[in-house]
Coordinates of C-alpha atoms (C1' of nucleotides) in Angstrom, one line a residue:
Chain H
X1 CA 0.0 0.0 0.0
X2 CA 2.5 2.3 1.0
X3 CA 4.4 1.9 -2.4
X4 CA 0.9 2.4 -4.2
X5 CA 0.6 6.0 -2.2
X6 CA 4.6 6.9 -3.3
X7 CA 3.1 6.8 -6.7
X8 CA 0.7 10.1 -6.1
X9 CA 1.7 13.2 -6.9
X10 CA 0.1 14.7 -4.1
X11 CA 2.0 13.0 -1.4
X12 CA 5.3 13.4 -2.8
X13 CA 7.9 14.7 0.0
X14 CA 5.9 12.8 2.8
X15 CA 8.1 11.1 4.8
X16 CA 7.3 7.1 5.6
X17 CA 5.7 7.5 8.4
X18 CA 3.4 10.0 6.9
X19 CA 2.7 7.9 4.5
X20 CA 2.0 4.9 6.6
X21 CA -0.4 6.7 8.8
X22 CA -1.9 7.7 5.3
X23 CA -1.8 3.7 4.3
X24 CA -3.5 2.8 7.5
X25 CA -6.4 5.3 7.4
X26 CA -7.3 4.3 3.5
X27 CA -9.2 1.5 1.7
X28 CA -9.2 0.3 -1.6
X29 CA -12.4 0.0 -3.5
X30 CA -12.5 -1.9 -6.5
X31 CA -15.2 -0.6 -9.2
X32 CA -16.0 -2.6 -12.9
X33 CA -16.2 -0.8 -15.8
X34 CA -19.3 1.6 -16.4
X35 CA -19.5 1.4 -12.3
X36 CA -20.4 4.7 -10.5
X37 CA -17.9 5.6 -8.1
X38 CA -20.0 8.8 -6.7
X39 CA -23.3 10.7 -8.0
X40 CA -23.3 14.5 -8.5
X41 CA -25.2 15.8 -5.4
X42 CA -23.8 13.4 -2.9
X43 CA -22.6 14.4 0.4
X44 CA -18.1 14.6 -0.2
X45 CA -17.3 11.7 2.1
X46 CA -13.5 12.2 1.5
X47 CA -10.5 11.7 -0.8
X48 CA -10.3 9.4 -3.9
X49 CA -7.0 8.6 -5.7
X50 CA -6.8 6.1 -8.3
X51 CA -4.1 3.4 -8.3
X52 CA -5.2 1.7 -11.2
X53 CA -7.5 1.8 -14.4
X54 CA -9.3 5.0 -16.0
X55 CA -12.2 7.2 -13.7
X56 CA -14.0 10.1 -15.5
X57 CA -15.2 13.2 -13.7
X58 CA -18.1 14.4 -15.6
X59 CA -21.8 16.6 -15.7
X60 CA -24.9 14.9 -17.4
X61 CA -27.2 17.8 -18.8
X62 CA -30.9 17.9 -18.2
X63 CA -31.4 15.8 -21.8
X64 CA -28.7 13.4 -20.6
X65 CA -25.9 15.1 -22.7
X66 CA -22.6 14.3 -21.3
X67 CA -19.9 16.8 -20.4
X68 CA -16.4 15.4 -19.4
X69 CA -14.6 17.3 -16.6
X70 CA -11.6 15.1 -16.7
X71 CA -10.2 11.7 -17.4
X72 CA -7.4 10.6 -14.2
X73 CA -5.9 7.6 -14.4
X74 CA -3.2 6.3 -11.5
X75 CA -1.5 8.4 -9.3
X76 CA -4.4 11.4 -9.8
X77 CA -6.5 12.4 -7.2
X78 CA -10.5 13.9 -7.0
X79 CA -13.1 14.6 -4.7
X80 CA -11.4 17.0 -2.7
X81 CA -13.7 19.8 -3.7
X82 CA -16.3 19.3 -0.9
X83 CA -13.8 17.9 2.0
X84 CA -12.6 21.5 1.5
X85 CA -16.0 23.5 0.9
X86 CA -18.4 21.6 3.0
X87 CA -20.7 20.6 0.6
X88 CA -21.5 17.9 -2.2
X89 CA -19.8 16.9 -5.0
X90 CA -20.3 19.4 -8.2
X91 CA -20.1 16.6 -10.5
X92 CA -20.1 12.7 -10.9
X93 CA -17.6 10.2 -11.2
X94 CA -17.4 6.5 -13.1
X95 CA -14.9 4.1 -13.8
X96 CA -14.5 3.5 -17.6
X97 CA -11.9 1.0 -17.2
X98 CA -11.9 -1.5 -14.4
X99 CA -10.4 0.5 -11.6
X100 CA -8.8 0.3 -7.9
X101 CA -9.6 3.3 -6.0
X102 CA -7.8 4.3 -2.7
X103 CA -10.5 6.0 -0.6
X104 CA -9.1 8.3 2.5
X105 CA -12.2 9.6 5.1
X106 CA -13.1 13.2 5.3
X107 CA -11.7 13.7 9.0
X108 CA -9.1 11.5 8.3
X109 CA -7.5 13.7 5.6
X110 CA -8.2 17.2 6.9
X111 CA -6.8 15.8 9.9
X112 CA -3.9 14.1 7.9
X113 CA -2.9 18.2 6.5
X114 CA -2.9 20.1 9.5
X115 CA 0.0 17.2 11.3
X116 CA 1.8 17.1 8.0
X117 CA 4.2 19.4 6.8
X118 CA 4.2 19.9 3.1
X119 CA 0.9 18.3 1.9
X120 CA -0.9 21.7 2.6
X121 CA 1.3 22.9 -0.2
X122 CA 0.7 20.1 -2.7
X123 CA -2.9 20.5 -2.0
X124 CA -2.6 24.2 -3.1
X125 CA -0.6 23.7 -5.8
X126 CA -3.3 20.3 -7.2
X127 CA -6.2 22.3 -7.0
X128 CA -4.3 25.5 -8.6
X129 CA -3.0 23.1 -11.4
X130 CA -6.7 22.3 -11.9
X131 CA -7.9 25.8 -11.5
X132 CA -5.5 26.6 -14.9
X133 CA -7.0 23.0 -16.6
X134 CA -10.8 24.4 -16.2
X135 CA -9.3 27.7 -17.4
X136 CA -7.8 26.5 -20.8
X137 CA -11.5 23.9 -20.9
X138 CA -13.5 26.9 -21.1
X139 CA -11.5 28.9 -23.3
X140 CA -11.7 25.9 -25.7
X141 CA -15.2 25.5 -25.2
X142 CA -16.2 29.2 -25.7
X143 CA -13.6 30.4 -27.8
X144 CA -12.3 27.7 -30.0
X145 CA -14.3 25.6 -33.0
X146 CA -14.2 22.2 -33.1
X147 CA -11.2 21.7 -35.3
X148 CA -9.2 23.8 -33.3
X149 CA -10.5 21.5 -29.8
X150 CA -9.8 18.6 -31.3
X151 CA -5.9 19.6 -32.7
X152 CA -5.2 21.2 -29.2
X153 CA -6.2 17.7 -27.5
X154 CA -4.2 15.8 -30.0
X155 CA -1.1 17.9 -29.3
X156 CA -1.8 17.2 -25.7
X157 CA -1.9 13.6 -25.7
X158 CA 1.1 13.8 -28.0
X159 CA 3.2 16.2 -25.0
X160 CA 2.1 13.3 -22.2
X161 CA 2.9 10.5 -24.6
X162 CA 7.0 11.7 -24.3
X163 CA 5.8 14.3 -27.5
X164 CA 6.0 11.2 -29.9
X165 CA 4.1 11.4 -33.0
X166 CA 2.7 8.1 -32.9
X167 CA -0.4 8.5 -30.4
X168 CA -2.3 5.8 -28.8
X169 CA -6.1 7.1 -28.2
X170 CA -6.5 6.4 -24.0
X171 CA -10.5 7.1 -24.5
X172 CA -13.3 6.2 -27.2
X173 CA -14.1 8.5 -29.6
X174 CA -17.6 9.1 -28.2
X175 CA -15.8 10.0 -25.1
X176 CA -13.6 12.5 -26.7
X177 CA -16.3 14.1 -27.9
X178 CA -17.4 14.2 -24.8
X179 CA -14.8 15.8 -23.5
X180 CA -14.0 18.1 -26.3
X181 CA -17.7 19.6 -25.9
X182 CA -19.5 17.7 -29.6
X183 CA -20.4 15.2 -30.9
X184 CA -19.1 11.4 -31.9
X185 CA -20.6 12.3 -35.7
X186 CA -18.9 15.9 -35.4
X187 CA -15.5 14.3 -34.1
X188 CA -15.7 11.2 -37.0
X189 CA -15.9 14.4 -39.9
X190 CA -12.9 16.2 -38.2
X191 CA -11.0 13.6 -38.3
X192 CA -11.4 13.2 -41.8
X193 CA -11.1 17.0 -42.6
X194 CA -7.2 16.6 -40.8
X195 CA -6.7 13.5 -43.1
X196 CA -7.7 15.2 -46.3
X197 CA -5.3 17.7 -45.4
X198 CA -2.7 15.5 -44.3
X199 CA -2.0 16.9 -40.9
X200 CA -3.1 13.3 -39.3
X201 CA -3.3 9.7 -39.6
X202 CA -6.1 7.7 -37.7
X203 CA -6.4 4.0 -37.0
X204 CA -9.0 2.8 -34.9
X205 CA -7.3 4.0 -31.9
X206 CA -3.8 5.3 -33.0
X207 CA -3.0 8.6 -34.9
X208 CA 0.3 9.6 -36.4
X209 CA 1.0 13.5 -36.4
X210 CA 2.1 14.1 -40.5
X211 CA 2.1 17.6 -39.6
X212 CA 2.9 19.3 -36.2
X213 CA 3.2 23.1 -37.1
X214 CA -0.2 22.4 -39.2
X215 CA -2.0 20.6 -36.6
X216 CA -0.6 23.5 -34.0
X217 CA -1.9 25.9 -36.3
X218 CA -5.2 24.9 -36.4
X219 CA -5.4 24.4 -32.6
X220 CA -4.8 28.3 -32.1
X221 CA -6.7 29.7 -35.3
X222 CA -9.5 27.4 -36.2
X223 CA -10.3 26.7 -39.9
X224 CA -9.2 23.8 -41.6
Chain U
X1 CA -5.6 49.2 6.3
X2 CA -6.6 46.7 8.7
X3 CA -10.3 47.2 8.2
X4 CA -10.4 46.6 4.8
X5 CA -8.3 43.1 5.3
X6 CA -11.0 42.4 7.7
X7 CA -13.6 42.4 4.7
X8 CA -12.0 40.3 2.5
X9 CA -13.3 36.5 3.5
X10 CA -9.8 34.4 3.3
X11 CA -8.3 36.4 6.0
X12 CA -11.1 35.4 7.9
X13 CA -10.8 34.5 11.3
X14 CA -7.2 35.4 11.3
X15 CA -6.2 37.4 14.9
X16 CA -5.1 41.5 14.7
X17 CA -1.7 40.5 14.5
X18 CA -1.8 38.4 11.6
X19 CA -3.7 40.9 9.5
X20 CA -1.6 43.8 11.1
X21 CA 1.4 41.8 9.6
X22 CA -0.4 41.2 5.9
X23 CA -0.9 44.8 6.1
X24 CA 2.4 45.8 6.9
X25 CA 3.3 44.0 3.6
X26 CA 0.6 44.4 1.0
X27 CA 0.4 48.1 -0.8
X28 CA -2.7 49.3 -2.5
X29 CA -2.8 50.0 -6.3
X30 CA -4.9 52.4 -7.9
X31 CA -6.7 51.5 -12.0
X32 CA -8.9 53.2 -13.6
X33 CA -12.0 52.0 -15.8
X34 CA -10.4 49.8 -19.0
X35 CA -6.8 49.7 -17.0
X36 CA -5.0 46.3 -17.7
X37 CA -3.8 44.6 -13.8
X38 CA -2.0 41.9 -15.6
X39 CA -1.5 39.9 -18.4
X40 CA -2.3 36.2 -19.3
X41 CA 1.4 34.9 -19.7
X42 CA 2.9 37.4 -17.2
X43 CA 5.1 36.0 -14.4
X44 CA 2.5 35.4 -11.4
X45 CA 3.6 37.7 -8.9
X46 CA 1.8 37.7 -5.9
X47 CA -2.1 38.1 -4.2
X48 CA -4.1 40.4 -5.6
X49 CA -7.4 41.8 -3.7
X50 CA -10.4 44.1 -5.0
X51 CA -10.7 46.6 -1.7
X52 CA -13.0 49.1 -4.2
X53 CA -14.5 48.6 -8.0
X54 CA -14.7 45.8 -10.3
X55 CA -12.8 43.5 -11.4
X56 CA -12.8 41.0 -15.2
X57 CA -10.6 37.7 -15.0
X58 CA -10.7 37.0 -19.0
X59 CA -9.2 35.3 -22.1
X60 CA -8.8 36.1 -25.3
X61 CA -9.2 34.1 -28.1
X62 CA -6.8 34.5 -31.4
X63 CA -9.4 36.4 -33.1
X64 CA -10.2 38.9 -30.0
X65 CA -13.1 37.6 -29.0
X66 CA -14.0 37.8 -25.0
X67 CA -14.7 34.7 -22.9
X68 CA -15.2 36.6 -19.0
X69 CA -14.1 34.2 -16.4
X70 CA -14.7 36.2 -13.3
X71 CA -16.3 39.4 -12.0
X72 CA -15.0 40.4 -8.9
X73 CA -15.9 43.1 -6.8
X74 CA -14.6 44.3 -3.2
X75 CA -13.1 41.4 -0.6
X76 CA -12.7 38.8 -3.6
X77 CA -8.6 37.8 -4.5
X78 CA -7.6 36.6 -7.6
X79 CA -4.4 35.5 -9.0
X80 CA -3.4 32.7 -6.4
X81 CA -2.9 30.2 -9.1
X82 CA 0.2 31.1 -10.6
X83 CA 1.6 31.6 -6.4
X84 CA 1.4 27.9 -6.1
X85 CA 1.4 26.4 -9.3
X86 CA 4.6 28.6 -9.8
X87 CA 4.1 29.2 -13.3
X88 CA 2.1 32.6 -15.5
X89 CA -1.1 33.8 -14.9
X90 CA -3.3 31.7 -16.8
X91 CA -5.8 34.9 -17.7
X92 CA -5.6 38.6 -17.9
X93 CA -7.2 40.9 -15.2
X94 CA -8.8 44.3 -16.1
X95 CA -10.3 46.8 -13.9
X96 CA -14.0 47.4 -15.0
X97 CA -14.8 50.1 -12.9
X98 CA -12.4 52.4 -11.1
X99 CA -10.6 49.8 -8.5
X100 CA -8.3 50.0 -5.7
X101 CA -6.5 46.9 -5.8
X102 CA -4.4 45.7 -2.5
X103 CA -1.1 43.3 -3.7
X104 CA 0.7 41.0 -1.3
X105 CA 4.1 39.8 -2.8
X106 CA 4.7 36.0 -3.7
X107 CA 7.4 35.4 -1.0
X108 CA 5.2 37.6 2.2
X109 CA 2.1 35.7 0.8
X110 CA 3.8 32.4 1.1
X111 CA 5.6 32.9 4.4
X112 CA 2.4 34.3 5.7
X113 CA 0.5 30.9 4.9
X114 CA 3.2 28.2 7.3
X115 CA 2.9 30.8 9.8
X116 CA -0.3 31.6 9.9
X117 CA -2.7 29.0 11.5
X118 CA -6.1 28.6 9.6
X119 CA -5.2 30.7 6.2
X120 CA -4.1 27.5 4.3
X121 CA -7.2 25.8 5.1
X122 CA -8.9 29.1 4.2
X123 CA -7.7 29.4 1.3
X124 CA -8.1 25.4 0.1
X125 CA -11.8 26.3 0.8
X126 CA -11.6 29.5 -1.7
X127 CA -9.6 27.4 -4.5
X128 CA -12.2 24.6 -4.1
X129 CA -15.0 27.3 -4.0
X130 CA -13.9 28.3 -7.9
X131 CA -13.1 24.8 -8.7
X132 CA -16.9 24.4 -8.1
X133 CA -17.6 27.9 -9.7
X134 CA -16.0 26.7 -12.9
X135 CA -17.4 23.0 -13.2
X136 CA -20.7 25.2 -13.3
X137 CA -19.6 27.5 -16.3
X138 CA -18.3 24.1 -18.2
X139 CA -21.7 23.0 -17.5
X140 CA -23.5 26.2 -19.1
X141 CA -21.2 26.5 -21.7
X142 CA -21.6 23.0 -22.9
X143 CA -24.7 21.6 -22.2
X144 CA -26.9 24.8 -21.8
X145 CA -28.4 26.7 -23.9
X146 CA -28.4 31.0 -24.4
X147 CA -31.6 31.4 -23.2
X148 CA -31.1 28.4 -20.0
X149 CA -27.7 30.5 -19.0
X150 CA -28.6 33.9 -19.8
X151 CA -31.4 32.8 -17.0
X152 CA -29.5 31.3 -14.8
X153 CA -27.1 34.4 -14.4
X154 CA -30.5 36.8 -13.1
X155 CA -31.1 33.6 -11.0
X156 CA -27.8 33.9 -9.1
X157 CA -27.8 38.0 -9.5
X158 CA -31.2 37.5 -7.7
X159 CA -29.4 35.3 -5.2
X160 CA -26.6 37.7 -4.5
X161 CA -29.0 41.0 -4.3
X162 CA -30.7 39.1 -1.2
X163 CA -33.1 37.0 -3.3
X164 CA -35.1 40.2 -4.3
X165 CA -37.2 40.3 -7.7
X166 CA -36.2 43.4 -8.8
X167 CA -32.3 43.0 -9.7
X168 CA -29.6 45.5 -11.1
X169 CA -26.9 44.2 -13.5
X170 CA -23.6 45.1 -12.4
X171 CA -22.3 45.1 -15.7
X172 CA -23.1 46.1 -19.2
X173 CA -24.9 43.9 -21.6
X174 CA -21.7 43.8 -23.4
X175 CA -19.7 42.3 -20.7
X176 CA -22.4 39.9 -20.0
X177 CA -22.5 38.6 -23.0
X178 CA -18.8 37.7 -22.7
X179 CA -19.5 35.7 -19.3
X180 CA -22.3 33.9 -20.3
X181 CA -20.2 33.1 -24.1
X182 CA -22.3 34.8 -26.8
X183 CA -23.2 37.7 -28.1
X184 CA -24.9 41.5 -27.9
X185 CA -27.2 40.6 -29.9
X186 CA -28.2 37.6 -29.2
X187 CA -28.7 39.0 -25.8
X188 CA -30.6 41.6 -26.7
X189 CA -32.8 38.7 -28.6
X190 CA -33.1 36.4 -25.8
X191 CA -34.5 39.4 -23.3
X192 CA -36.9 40.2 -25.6
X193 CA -38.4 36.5 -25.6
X194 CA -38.0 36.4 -21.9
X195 CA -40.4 39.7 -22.1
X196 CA -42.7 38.1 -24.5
X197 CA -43.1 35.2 -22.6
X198 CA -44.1 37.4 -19.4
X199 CA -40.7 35.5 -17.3
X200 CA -39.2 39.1 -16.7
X201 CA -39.2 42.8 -17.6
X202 CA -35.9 44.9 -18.3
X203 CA -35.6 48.4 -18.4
X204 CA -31.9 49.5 -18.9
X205 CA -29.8 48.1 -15.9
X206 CA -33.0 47.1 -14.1
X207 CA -34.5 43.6 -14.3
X208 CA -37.6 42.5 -13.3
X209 CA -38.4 39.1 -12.6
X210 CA -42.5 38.3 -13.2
X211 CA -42.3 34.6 -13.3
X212 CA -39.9 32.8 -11.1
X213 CA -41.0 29.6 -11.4
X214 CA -40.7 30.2 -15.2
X215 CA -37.6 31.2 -15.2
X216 CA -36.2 28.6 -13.0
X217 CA -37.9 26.2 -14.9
X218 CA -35.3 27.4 -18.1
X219 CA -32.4 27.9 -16.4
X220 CA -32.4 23.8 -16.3
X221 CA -34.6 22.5 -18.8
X222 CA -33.5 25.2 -21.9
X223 CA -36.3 26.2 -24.4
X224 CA -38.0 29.6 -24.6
Chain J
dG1 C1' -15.3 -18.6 -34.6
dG2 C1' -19.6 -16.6 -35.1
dA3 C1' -23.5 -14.1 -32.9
dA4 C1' -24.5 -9.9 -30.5
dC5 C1' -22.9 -6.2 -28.9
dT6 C1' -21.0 -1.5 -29.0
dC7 C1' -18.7 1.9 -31.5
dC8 C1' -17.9 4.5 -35.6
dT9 C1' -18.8 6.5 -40.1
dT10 C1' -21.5 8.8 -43.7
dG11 C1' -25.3 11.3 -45.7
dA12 C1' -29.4 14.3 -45.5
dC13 C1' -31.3 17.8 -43.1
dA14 C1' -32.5 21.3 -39.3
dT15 C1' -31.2 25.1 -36.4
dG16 C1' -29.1 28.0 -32.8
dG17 C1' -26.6 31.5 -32.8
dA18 C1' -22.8 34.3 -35.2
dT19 C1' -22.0 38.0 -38.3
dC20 C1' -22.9 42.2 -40.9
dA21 C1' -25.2 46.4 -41.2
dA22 C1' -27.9 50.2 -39.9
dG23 C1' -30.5 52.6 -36.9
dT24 C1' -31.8 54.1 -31.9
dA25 C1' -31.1 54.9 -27.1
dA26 C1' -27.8 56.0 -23.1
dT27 C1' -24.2 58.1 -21.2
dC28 C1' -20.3 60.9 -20.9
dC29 C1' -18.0 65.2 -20.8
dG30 C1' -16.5 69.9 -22.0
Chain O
dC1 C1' -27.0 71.4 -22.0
dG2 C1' -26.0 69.5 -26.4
dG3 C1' -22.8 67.1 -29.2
dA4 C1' -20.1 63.0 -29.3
dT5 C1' -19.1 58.6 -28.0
dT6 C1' -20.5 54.2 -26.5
dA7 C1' -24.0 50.8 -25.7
dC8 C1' -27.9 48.5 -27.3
dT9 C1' -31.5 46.8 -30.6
dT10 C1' -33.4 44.9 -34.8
dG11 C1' -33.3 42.7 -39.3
dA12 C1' -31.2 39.8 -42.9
dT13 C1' -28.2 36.3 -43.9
dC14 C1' -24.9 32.5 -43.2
dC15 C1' -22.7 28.6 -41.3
dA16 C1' -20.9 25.3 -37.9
dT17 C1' -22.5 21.8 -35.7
dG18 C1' -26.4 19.1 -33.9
dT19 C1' -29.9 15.5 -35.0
dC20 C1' -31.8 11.6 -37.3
dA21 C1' -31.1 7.5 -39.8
dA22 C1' -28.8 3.7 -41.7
dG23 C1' -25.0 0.9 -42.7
dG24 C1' -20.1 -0.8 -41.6
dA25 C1' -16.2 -1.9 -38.6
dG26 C1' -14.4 -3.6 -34.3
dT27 C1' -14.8 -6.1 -30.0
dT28 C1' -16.6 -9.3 -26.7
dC29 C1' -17.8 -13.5 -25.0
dC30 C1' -19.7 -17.9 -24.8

DNA sequence: GGAACTCCTTGACATGGATCAAGTAATCCG
DNA sequence: CGGATTACTTGATCCATGTCAAGGAGTTCC
């Protein structure tokens, strides 16, 4: 367990026995794919971290319309929004890959920050990181076209994937579009606009970049 | 100097001492009406604080277009993310209104946090508070509507202005078209349906809400 | 290894909202 | 107070993207 908690960002600097105090207050919860791990609305209970599989953080419109907050996969943490506010969680959470999820209690955690030196900083500096990543999801959303969305998340990928050019899709296509704010028909026609014009190559779930400048082009301007 | 710490809400609970020491660092910075605070992409530099006026947190897209992130007015901070992510300001910040600004320095504002019992929690809550505050714009943005967010914005203005019916915009219909991610005109549309269909009446700066229940009912559901 | 999924693609069509343009109302300021 | 500037409204038009429908590719699982 211990070795699993070395692995989160968040708890980087602990010392052991911070971390085996953190080891002996957590549980791991083990949720199938499609599984809810916690409903918009509920009462925060305490912090999640996932140590292995996919989770997505997402909003479900009033037709059912899905909008993807984010995708974590191991070492990333969520749910700290309410331990911090008081209040319920602002969006929901499912497992789209079979998934182990450390769960540490509300009281347990807040307790955790105030004896620890350091992890008051990380947690600062986590929810800051996330405060830029809603930033730069709104700006796509409101001021970017779909072209430009869908570019800017390829280059992404391609920066965490050690900026190769040959990229492995983590997520469906429906669930990139529901992450990039469309549509799976919308995303299937982009695609194919960035092959016409040779920026891209897409099979089933891999892409190769033909054109980087191009592709980063398009992610700042828009048009095809 | 004091007083005005007093007002803003992350400081508190903090005793005279601690705010007589924030004080003893922070200066005040006059803007007037249009006047840029900072840059997206500028080096984040410390804690800013509205103590009078408005303030816009805002991107810019390629083309110029607006996307209004924020409005804040007297005891609201801003610019925290780039003190603990240690990177640029991930917007740009414009005085509105004629603003008196205070500014804490990176290095006072962090030493101030370790020794300073309760402000780190404070200010988890605050970061998780706009965490929340921008899971709800995604939401708008994406799975809403004009006419579902332009209502939800008089909802919360009615909120804030102690729940009264009759509500004054604190900014132009301009600027509010930027927040909620459209247009003038389609602004000035949308009001006039809301007229039409009896849900409010506007006059200027002055909005009159006729049908609550109507209007509630299209802040979630969407069609006029 | 084939049936039964789910996921993806493609085409035809509909539409919300952007843009352009021109006029009208507010507001600012000497 | 009156002219100038800025903010708002209204109409006409256009387009990106959503929706609906149907067929094709890929995956899963006994």
């Amino acid at each position: 367990m211990i070795e699993k908690l070395k692995a989160i960002p968040l708890f980087s600097g602990l010392s052991h026995e911070h971390l085996a105090k953190i080891a002996s207050v957590s549980s791991i919860l083990g949720f199938d794919r499609g599984e809810m791990i916690f409903h918009e609305g509920d009462k925060g209970n305490g912090l999640y971290m996932v140590e292995r599989g996919t989770v997505k953080v997402f909003k479900l419109s009033f037709e059912g319309k899905e909008q993807i907050l984010h995708i974590y996969g191991p070492g990333h943490t969520f749910g700290e929004v309410p331990v911090f506010e008081g209040k319920n969680f602002p969006a929901s959470a499912m497992a789209i890959e079979k998934a182990g999820i450390l769960f540490l209690p509300r009281e347990k955690f807040v307790s955790l920050i105030t004896s620890t030196p350091g992890l008051g900083m990380n947690l600062l500096a986590d929810l800051s990181r996330r405060l830029r990543e809603f930033t730069v999801q709104i700006e796509n959303l409101s001021l970017k076209e779909v072209p430009a969305r869908l570019s800017a998340y390829i280059l992404t990928l391609s920066k965490e994937q050690k900026n190769t050019k040959k990229i492995t899709l983590p997520i469906s296509k429906a669930q990139l579009s529901n992450l990039i704010g469309t549509t799976p028909e919308t995303v299937s026609r982009v695609f194919k606009k960035m092959m016409d014009s040779s920026l891209i190559e897409v099979q089933t779930k891999t892409i190769i970049i033909k054109d980087m400048k191009g592709l980063q082009d398009l992610s700042e301007s828009g048009t095809i």
